[in-house]
Short mmCIF file of C-alpha atoms in Angstrom, two decimals:
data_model
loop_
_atom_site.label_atom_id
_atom_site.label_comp_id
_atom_site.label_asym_id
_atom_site.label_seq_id
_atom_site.Cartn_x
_atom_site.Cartn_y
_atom_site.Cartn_z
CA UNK V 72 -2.82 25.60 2.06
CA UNK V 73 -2.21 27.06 5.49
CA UNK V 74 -1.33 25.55 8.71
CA UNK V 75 -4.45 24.78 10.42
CA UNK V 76 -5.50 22.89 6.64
CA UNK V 77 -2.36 20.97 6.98
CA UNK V 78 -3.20 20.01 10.51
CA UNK V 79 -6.39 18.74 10.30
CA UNK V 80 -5.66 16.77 7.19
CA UNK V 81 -2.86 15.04 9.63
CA UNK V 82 -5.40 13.86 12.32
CA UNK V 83 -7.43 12.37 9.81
CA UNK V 84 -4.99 9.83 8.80
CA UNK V 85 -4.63 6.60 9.95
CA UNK V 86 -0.61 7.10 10.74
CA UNK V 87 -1.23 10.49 12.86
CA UNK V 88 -4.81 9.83 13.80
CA UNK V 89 -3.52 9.49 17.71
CA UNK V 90 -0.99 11.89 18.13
CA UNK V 91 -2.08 14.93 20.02
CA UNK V 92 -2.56 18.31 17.76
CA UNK V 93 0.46 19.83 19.75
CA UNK V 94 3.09 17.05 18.37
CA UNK V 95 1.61 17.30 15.04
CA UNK V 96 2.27 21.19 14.53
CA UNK V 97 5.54 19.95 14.44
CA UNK V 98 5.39 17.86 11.45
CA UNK V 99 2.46 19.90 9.40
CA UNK V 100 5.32 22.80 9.37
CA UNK V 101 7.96 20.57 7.52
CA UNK V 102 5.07 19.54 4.80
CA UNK V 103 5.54 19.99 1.23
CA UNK V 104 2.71 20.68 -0.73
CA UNK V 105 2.61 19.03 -4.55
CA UNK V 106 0.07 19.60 -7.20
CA UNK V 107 -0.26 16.68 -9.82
CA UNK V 108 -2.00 16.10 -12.81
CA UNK V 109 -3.57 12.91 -13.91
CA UNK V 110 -0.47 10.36 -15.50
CA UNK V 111 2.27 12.53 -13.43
CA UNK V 112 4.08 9.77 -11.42
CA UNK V 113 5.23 10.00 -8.11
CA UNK V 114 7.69 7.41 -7.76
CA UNK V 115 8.53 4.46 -9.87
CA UNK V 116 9.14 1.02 -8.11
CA UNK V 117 12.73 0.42 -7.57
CA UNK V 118 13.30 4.05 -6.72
CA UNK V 119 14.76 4.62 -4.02
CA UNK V 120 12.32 6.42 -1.23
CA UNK V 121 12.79 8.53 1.81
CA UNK V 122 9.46 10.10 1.63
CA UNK V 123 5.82 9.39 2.40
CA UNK V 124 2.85 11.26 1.06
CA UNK V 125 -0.64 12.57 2.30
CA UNK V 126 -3.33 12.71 -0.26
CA UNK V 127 -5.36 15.93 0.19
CA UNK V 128 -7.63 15.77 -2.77
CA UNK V 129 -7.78 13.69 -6.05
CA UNK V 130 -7.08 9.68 -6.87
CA UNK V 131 -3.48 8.20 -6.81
CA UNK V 132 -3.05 4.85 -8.51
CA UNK V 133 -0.51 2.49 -6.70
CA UNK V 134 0.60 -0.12 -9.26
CA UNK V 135 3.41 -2.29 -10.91
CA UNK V 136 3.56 -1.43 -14.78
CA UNK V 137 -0.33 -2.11 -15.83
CA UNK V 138 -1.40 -3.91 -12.66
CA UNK V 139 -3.12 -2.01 -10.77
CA UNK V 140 -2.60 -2.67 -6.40
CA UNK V 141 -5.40 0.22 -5.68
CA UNK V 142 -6.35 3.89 -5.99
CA UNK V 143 -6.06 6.31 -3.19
CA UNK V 144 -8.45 9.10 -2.28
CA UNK V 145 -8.40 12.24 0.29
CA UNK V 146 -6.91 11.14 3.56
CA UNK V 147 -5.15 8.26 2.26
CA UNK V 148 -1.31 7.89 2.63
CA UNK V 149 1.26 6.47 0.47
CA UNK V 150 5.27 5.31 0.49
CA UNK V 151 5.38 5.62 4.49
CA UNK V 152 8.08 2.18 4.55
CA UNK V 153 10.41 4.65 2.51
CA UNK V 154 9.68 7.17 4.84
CA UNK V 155 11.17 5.17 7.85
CA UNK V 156 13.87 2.64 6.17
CA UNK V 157 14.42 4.73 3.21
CA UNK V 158 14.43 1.17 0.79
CA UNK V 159 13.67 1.61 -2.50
CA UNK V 160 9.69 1.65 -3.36
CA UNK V 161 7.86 -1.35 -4.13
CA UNK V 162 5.43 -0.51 -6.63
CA UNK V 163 4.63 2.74 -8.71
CA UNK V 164 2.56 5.94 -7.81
CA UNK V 165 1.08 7.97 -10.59
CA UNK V 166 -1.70 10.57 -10.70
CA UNK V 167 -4.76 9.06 -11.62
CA UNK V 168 -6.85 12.52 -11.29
CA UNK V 169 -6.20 15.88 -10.20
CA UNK V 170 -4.26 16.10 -7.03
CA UNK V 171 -2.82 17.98 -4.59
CA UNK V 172 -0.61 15.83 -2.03
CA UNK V 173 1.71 16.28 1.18
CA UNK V 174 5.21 15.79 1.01
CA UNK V 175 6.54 14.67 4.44
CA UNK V 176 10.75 13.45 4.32
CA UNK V 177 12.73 11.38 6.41
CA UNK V 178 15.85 13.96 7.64
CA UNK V 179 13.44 16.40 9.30
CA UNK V 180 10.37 13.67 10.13
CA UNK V 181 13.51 11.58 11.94
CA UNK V 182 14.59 14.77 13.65
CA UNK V 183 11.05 14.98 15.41
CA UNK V 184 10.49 11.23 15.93
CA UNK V 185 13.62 11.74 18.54
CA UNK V 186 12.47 14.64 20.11
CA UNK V 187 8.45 13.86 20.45
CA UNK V 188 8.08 10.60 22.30
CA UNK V 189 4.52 10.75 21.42
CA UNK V 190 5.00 10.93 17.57
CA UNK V 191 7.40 8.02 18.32
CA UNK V 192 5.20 5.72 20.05
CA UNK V 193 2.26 6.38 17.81
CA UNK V 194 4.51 5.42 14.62
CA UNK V 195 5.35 2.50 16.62
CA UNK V 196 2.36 1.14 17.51
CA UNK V 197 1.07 2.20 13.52
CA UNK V 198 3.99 -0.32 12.47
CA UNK V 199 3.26 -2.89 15.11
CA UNK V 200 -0.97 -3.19 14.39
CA UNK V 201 0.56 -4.00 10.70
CA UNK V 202 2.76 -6.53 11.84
CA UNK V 203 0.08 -8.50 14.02
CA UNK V 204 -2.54 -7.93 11.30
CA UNK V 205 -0.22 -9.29 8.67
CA UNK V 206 0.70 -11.85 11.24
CA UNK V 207 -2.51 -13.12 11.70
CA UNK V 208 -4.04 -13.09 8.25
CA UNK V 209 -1.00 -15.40 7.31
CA UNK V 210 -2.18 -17.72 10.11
CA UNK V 211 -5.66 -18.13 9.34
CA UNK V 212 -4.59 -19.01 5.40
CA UNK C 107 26.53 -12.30 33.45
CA UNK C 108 28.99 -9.48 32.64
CA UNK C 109 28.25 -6.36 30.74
CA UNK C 110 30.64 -7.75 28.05
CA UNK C 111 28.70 -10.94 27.77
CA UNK C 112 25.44 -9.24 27.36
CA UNK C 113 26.57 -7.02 24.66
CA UNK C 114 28.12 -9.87 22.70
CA UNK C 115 24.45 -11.46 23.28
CA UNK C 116 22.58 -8.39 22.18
CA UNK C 117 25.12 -8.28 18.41
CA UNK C 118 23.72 -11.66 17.76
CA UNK C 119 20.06 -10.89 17.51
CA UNK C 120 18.13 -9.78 14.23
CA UNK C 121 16.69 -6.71 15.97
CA UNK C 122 20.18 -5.19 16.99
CA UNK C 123 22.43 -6.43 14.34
CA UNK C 124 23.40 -3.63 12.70
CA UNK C 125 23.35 -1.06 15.94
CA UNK C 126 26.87 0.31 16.78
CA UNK C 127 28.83 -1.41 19.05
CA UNK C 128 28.45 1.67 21.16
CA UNK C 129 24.83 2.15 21.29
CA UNK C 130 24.41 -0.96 22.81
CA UNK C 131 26.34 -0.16 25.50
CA UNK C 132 23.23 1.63 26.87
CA UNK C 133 20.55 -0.94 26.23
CA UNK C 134 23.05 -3.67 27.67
CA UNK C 135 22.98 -1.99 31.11
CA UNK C 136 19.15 -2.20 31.49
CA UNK C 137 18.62 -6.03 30.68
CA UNK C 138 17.57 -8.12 33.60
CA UNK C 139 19.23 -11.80 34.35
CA UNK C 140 16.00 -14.50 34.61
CA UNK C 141 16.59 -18.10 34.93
CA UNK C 142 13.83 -20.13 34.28
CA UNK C 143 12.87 -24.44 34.49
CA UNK C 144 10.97 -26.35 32.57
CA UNK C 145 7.08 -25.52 32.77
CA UNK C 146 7.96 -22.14 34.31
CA UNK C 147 5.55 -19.62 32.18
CA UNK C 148 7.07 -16.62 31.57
CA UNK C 149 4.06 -14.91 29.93
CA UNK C 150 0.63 -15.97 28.98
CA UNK C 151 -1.67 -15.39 26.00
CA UNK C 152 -3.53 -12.33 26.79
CA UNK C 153 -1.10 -10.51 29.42
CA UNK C 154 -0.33 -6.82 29.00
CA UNK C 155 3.05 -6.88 28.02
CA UNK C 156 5.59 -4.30 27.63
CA UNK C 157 8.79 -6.18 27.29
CA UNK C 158 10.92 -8.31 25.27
CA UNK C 159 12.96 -11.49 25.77
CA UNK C 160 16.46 -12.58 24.70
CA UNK C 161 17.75 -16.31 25.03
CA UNK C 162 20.74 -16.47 26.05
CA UNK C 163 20.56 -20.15 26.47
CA UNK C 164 18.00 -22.99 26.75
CA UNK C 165 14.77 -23.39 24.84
CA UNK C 166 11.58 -21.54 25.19
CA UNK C 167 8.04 -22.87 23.69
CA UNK C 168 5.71 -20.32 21.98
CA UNK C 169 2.32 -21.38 22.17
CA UNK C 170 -1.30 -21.06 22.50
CA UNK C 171 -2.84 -23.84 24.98
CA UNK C 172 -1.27 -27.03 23.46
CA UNK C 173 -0.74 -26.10 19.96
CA UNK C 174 3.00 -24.65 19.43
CA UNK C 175 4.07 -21.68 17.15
CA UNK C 176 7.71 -22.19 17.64
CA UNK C 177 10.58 -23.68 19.97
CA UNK C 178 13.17 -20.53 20.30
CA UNK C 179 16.44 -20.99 21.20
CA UNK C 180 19.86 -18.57 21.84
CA UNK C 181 20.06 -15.77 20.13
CA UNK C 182 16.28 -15.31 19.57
CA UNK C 183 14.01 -12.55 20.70
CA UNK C 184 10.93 -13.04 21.60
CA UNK C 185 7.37 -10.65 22.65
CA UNK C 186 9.39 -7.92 20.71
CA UNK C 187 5.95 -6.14 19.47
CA UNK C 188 4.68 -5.79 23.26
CA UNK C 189 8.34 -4.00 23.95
CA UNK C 190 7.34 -1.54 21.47
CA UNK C 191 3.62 -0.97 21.70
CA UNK C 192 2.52 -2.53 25.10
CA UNK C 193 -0.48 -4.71 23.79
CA UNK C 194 -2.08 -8.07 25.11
CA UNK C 195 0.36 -11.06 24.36
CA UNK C 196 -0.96 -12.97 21.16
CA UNK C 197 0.94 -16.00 22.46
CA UNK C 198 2.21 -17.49 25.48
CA UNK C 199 5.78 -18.21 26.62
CA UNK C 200 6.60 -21.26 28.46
CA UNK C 201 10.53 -22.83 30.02
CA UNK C 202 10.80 -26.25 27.65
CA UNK C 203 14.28 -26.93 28.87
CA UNK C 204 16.32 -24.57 31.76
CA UNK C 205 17.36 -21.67 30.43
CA UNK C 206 18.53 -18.28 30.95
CA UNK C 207 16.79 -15.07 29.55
CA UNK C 208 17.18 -11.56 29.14
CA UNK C 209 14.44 -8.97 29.97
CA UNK C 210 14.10 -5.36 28.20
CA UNK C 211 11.35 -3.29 29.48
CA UNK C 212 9.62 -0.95 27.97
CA UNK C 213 10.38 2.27 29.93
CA UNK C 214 14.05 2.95 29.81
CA UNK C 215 14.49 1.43 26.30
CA UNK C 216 11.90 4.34 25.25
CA UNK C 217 14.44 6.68 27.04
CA UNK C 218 17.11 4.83 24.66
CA UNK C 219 15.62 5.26 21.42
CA UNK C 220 14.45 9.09 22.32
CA UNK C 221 18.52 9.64 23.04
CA UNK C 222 19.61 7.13 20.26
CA UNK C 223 18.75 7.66 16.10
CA UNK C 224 21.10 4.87 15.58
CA UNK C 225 18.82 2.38 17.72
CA UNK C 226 15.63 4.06 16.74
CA UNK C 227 16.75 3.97 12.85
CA UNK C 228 17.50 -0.05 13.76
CA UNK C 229 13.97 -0.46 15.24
CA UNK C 230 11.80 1.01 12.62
CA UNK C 231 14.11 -0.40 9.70
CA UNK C 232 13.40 -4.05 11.48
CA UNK C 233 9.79 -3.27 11.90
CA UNK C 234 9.38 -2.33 7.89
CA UNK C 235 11.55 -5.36 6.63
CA UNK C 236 8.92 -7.30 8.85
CA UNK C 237 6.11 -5.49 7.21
CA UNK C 238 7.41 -5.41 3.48
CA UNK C 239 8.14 -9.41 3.93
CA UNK C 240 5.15 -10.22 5.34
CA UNK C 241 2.96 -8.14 2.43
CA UNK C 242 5.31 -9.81 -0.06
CA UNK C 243 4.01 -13.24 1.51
CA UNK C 244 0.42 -12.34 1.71
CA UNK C 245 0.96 -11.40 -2.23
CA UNK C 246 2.28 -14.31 -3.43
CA UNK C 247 -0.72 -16.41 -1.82
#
């Protein structure tokens, strides 16, 4: 998986989707790539996280023992809290089919959030939508 | 208002709690002194807004129209969301009794957290205790 595949899988994602292409060559360099095999897991809840994770291809169920929260396809991202607090996870990955997925960590993804202002603001503004979305659902229930 | 004061202010809120003593220093010298009376709005429901409040004493009435979301008092923040990602106000901020408030703009406290991993860690780690308590909430209902 080359650059230019890593970069464009990037600006499809909700998290990166308005970052300009020259911030995100930044962070498709430090990108690990993972391939996983269906009942592999991920992460188990309680571990503790400082990674998030960029599905390229396959299904990855998010879920707490047998209950299942949802499965992720191409595009989809996972564990980006533990990415930027580094708490420990709150539910399980494991690999529901074949998959290959992006490994982005917190030292080097922290490194660029202080030296891009624009990969700053767009995390901050992907954290603060979730807050006012959260925010209102709980009003209107 | 002395520098001193502020930054004893500034220790007491939930979004700069755990921030050295020392990087504080820096977002203490960019807070502007407002004193406000009763019925004085400060912002209104819909406003651009790209700043954040601190009480440093009085009470302040969150509110859309005539229904009320909350009566803040010292210590608390408020229109924390707009500091980070400049959107419309969801609420509006009215003077209930006279009090004095603390303004932190968007601009230079960007500069800040660019400089700053200790502040910027603080921000994001508030921002994803927000967003982990509020999908525990929405969970649970």
């Amino acid at each position: 998986m080359d650059h230019n595949q890593k970069l464009s899988l990037l600006k499809k994602t909700a998290i990166f989707r308005n970052t300009p292409e020259t911030d995100l060559a930044a962070i498709a360099d430090i990108l690990d790539v993972i391939s996983v095999k269906p009942g592999d897991s991920i992460f188990l809840k309680g571990d503790k996280g400082d990674s998030m994770y960029i599905i390229q291809k396959g299904v990855i169920r998010i879920h707490d023992g047998a209950y299942t929260f949802a499965f992720l396809k191409k595009n989809e991202v996972f564990g980006e809290l533990s990415l930027l607090d580094a708490e420990t996870r709150s539910a399980s990955a494991t690999c529901d089919k074949e998959s290959t997925i992006l490994k982005l960590e917190q030292p080097p993804f922290y490194e660029i959030l202080a030296k891009d202002q624009e990969v700053l603001k767009g995390i901050l503004q992907m954290l603060c939508r979730r807050i006012r979305a959260l925010d209102e659902k709980s009003a209107h229930e």
